[in-house]
mmCIF file of C-alpha atoms in Angstrom:
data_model
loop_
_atom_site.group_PDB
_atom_site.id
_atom_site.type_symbol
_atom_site.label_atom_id
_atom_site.label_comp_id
_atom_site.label_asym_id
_atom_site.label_seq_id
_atom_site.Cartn_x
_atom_site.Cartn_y
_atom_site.Cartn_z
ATOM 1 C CA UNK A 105 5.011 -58.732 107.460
ATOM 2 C CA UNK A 106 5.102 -55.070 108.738
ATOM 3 C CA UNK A 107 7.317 -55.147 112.224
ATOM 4 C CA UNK A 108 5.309 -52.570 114.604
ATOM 5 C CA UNK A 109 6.126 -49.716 112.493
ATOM 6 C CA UNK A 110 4.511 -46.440 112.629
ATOM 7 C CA UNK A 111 2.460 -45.575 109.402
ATOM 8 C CA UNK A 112 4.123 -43.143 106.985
ATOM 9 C CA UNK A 113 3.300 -40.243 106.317
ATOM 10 C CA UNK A 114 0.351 -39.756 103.893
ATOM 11 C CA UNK A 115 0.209 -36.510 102.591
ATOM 12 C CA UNK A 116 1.006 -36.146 98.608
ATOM 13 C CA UNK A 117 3.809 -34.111 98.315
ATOM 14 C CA UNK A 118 3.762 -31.203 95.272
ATOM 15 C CA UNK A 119 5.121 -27.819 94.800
ATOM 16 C CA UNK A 120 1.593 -26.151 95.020
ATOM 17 C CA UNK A 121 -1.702 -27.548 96.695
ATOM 18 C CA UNK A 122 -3.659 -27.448 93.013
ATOM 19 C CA UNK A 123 -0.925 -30.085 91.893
ATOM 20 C CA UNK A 124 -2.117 -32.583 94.898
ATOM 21 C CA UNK A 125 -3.128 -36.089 93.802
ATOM 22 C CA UNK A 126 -6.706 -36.537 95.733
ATOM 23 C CA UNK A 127 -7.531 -40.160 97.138
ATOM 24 C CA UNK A 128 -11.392 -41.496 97.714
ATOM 25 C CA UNK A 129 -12.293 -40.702 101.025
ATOM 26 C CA UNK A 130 -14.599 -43.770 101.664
ATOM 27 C CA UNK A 131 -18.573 -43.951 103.196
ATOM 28 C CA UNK A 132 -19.003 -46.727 105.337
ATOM 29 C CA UNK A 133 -20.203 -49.201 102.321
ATOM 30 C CA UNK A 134 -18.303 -47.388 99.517
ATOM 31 C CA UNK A 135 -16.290 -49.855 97.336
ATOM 32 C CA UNK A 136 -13.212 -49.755 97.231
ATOM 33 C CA UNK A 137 -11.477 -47.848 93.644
ATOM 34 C CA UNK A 138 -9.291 -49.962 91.364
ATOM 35 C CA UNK A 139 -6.342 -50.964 92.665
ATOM 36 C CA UNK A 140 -4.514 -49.043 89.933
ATOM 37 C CA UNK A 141 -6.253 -45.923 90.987
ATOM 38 C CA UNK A 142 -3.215 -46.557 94.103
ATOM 39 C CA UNK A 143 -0.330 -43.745 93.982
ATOM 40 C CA UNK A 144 2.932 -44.164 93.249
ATOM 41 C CA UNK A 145 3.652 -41.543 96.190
ATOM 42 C CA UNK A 146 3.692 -42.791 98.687
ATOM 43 C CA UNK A 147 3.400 -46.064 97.233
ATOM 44 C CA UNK A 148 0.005 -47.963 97.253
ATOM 45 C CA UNK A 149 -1.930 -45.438 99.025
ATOM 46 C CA UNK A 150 -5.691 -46.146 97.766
ATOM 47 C CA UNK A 151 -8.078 -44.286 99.875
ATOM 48 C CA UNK A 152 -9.549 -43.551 103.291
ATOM 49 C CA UNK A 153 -11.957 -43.591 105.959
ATOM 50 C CA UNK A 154 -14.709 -46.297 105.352
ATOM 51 C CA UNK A 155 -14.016 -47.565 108.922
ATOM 52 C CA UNK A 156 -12.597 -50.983 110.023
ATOM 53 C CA UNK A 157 -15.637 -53.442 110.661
ATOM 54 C CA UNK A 158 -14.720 -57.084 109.675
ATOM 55 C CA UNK A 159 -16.375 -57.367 106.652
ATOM 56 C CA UNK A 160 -14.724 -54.226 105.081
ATOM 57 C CA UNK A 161 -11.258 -55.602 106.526
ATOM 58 C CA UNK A 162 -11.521 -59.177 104.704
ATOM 59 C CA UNK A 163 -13.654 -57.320 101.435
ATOM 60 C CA UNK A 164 -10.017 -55.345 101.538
ATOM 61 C CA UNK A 165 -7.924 -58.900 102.003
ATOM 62 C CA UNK A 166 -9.771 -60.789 99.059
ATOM 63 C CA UNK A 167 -8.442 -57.593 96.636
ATOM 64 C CA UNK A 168 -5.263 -56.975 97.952
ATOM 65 C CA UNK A 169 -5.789 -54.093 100.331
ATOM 66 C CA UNK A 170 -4.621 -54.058 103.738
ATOM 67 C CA UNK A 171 -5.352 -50.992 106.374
ATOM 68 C CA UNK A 172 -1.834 -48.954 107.565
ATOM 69 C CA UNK A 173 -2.237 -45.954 109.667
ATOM 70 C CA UNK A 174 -1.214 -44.016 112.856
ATOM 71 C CA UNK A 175 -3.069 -43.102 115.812
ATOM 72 C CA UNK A 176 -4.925 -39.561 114.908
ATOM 73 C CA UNK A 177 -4.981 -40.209 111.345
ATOM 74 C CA UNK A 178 -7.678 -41.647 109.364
ATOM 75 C CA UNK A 179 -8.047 -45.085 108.373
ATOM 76 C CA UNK A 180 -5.634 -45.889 105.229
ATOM 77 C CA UNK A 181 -6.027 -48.487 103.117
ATOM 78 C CA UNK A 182 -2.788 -49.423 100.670
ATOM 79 C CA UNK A 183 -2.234 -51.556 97.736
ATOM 80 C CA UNK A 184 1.864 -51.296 97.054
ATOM 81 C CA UNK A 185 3.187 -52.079 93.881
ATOM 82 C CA UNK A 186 5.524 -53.985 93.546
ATOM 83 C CA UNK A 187 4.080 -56.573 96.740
ATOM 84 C CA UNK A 188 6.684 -58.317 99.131
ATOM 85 C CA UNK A 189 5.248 -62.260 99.194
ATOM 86 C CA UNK A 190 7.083 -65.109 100.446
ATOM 87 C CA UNK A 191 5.839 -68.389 98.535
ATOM 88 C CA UNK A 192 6.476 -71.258 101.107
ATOM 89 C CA UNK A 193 8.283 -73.133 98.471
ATOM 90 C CA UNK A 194 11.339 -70.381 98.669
ATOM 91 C CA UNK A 195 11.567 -70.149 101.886
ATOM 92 C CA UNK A 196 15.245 -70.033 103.067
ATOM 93 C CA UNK A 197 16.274 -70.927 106.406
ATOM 94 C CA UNK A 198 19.281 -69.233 107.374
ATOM 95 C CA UNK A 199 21.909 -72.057 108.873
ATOM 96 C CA UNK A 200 21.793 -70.226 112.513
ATOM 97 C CA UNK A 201 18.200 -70.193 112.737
ATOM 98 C CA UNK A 202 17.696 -74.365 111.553
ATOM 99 C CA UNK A 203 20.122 -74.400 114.662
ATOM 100 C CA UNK A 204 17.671 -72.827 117.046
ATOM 101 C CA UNK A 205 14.714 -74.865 114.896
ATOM 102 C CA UNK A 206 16.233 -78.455 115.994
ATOM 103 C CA UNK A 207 17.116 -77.564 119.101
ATOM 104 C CA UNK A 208 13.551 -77.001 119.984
ATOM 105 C CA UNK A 209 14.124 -74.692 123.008
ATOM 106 C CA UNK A 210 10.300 -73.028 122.213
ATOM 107 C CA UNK A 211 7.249 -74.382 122.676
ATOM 108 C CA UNK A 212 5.057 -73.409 119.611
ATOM 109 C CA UNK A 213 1.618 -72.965 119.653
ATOM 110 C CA UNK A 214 -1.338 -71.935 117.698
ATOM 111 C CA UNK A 215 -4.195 -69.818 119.022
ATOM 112 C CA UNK A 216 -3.481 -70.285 122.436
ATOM 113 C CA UNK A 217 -2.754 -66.614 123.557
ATOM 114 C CA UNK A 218 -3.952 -64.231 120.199
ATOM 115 C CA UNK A 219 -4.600 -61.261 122.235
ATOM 116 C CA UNK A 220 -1.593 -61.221 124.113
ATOM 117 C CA UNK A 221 0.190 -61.792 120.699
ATOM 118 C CA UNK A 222 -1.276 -58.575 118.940
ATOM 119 C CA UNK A 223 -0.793 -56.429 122.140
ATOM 120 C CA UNK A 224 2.753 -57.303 122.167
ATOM 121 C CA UNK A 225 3.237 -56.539 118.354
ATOM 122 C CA UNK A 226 1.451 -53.162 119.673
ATOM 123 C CA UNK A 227 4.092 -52.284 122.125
ATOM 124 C CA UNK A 228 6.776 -49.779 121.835
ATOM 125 C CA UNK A 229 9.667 -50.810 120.322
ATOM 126 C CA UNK A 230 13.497 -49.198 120.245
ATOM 127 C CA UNK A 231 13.716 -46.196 117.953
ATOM 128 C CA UNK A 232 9.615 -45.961 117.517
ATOM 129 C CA UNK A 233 7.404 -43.115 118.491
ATOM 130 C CA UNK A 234 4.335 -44.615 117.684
ATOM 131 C CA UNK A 235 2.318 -47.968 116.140
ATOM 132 C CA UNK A 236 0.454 -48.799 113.400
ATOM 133 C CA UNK A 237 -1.570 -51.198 115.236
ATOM 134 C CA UNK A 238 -4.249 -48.922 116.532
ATOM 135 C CA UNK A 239 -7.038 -49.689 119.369
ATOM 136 C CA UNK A 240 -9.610 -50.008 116.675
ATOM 137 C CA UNK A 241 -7.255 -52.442 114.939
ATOM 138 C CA UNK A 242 -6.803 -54.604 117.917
ATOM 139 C CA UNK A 243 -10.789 -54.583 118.154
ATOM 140 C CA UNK A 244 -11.007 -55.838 114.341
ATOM 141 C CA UNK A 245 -8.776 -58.635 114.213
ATOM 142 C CA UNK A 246 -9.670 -60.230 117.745
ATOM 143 C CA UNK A 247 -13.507 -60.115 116.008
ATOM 144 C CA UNK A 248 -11.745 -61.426 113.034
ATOM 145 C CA UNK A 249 -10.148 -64.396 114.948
ATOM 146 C CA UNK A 250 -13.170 -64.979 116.916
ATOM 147 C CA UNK A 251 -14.799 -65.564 113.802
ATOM 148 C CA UNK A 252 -11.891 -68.020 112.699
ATOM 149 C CA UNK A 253 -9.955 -65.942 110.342
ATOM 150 C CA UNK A 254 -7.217 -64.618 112.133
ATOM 151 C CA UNK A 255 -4.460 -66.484 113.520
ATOM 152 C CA UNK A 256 -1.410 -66.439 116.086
ATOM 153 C CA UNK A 257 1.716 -68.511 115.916
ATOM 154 C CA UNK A 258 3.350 -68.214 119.432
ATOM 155 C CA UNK A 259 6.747 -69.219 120.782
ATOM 156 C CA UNK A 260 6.664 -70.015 124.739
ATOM 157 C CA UNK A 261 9.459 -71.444 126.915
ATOM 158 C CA UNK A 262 8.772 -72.136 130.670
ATOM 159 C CA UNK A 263 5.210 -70.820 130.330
ATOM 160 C CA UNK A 264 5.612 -67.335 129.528
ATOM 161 C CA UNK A 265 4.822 -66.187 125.996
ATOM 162 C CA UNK A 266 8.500 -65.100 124.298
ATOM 163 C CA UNK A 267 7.876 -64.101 120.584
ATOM 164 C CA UNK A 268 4.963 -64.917 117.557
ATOM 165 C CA UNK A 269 2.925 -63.251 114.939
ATOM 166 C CA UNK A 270 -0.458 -63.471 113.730
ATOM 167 C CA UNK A 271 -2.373 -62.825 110.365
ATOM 168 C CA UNK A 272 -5.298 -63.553 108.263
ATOM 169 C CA UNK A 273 -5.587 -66.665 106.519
ATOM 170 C CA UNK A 274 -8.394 -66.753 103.526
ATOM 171 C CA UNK A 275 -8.436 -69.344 101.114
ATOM 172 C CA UNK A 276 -4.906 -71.160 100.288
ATOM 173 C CA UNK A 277 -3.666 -67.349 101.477
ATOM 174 C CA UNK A 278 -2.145 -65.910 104.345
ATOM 175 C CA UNK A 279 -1.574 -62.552 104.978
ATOM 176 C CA UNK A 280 1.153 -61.684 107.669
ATOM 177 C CA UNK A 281 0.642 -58.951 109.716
ATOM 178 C CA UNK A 282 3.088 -58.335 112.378
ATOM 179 C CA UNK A 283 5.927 -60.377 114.461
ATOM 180 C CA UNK A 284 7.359 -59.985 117.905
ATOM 181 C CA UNK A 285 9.955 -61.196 120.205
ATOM 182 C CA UNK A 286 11.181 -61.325 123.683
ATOM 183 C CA UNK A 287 13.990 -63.743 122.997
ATOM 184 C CA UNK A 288 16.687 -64.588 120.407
ATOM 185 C CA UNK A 289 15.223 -65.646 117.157
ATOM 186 C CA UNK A 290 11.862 -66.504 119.118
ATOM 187 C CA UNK A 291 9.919 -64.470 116.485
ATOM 188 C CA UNK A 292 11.673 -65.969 113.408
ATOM 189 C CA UNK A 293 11.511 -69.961 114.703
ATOM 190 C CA UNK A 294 7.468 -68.882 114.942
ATOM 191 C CA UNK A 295 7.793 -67.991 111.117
ATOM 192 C CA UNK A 296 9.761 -70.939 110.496
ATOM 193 C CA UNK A 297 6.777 -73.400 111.955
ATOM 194 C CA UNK A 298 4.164 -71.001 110.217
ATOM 195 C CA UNK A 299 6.100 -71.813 106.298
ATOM 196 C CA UNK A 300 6.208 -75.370 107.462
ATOM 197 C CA UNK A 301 2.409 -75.197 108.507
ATOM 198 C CA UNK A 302 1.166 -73.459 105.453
ATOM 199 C CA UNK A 303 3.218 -75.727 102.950
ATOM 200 C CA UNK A 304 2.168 -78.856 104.490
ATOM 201 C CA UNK A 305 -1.692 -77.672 103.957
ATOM 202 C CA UNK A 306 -0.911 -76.743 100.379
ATOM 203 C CA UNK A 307 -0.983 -72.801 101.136
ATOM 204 C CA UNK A 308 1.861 -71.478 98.758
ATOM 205 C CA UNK A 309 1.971 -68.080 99.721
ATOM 206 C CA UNK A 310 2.347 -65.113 102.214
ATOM 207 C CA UNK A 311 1.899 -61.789 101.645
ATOM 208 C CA UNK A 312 4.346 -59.684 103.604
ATOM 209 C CA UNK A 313 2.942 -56.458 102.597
ATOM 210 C CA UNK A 314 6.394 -54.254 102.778
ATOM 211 C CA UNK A 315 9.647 -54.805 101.301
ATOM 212 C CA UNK A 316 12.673 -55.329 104.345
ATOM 213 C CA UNK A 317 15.726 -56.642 104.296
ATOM 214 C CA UNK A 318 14.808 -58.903 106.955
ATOM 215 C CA UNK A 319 12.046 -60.788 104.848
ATOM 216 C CA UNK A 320 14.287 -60.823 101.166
ATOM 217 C CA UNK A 321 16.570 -62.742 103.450
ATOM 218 C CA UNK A 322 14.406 -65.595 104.495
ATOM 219 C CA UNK A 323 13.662 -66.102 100.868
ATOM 220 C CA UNK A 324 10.625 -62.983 100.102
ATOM 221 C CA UNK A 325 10.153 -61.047 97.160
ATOM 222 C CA UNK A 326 8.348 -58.755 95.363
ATOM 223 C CA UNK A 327 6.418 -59.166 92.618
ATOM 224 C CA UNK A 328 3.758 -56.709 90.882
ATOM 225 C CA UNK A 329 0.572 -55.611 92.139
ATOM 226 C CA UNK A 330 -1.382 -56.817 88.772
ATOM 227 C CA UNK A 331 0.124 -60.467 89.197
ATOM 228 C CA UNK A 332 -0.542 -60.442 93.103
ATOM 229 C CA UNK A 333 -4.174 -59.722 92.391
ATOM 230 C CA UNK A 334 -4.208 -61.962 90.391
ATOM 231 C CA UNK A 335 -2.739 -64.699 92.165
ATOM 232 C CA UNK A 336 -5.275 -63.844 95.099
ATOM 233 C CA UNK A 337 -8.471 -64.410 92.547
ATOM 234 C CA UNK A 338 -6.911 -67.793 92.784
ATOM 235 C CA UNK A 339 -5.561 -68.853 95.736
ATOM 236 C CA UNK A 340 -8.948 -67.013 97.696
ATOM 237 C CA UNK A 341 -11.376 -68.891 95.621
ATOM 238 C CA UNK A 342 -9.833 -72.181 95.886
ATOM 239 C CA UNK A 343 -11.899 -75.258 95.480
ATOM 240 C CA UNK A 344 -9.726 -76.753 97.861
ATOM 241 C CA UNK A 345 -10.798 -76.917 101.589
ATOM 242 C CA UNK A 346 -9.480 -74.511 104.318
ATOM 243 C CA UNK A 347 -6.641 -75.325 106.208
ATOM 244 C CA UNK A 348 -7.299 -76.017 109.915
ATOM 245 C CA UNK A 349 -6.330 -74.277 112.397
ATOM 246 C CA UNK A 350 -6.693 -76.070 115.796
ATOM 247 C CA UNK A 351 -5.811 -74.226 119.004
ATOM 248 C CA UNK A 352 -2.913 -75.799 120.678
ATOM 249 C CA UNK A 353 0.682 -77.016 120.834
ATOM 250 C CA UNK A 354 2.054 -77.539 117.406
ATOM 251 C CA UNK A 355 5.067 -78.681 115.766
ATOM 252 C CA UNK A 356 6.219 -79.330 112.416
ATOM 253 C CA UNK A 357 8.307 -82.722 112.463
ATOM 254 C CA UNK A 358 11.690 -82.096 110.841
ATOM 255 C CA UNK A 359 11.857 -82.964 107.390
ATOM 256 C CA UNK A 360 9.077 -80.650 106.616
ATOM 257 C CA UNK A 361 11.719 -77.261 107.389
ATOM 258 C CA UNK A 362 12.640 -77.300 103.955
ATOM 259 C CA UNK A 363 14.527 -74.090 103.729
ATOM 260 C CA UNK A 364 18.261 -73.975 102.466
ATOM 261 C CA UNK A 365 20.633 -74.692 105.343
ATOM 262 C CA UNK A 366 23.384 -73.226 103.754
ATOM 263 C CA UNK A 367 22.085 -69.993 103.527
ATOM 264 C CA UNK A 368 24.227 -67.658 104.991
ATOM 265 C CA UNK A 369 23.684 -67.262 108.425
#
């Protein structure tokens, strides 16, 4: 789950311009190129351009693509190998945060407020010039949860809106896009009630995207790009009906936080 960060740089680096590695500079309805076609520098870049409308977004989901740029730049699609994933079933909950979990001093909700969720994962943060969540991307996922595909899990306490994240969930999938918070561990007890969410609707896994610290601590890892793929063939074309997603308050009773209490905190 990429944090607000600003896209890195994407030029490939060489001693002389003839040694360049060239990526596909996409038409509107090009395909996408294999995803082993991705560099190794910087990692997972695939291509470009081919513009954001919903159906190229989720086309890019259901292979393991996501889109990671900067204002002024075009749009950049990336497929890193190895792939940060937390699978529900490892998720560790760090002692301090099943604190803040029982003491249920948030609200949490579910698609009650997704706009204001993704403009607040938009805003400037500490240490940040910039954001990788673009006007154009706003425009794409509020279509995309207006059709039902992408999702907000909010933390409020007294009424105002204090931390969440959203993503895309396709299939027995979930792809985690970015988190926020206004208040002590409001962001992470979000997460927790998102793991508790997805496990309890038999969706094993969510694709963080980007390796962090933060993430390997709450129980993430990577794994490679071939087996990721292939775990999406799966998981996307699922027999098994979607999980629901109603809008409103939501809580996971308690026995359902699962993660390892004696983490270290």
């Amino acid at each position: 789950m990429i944090a607000g960060a600003r896209a890195r740089d994407w030029t490939p680096r060489g001693p002389a311009s003839h040694n360049r590695v060239v990526i596909a500079f996409l038409a509107p309805h090009q395909p996408f190129p294999p995803l082993d076609s991705a560099l190794a520098e910087p990692d997972g870049l695939l291509a470009a351009g081919g513009g954001l409308a919903p159906e190229r977004v989720l086309d890019a989901y259901r292979r393991g693509i996501f889109p990671w740029y900067s204002e002024g730049q075009p749009v950049l699609w990336w497929s890193p190998d190895p792939r940060m994933v937390l699978f529900t079933a490892e998720f560790r909950m760090p002692r301090s945060l099943a604190k803040r979990v029982r003491q249920r001093r948030y609200d949490i909700r579910l698609d009650t407020a997704f706009e204001e969720v993704i403009h607040a994962c938009a805003g400037p943060r500490a240490g940040q010039d910039g954001t990788w969540i673009t006007d154009a991307m706003i425009g794409t996922y509020v279509a995309l949860h207006r059709r039902g595909v992408a999702h907000s899990v909010e933390a409020w306490r007294d009424g105002e809106l204090v931390g969440g994240l959203y993503g895309l969930a396709l299939g027995r999938a979930f792809f985690g896009e970015s988190m926020f918070t206004r208040e002590s561990d409001a962001s992470k007890v979000a997460l927790a009630h998102l793991v508790a969410k997805l496990a309890r609707d038999g969706v094993p896994l969510i694709d963080c995207q980007q390796q962090t610290s933060h993430l390997a601590g709450l129980g993430a890892r990577p794994i490679r790009r071939r087996e990721f793929a292939a775990r999406l063939r799966e998981l996307i074309h699922s027999d098994a009906p979607p999980a629901p997603w109603i809008a409103g308050p939501w809580t996971a009773p308690e026995p359902d936080f699962h993660g390892d209490p004696t983490h270290a905190p």
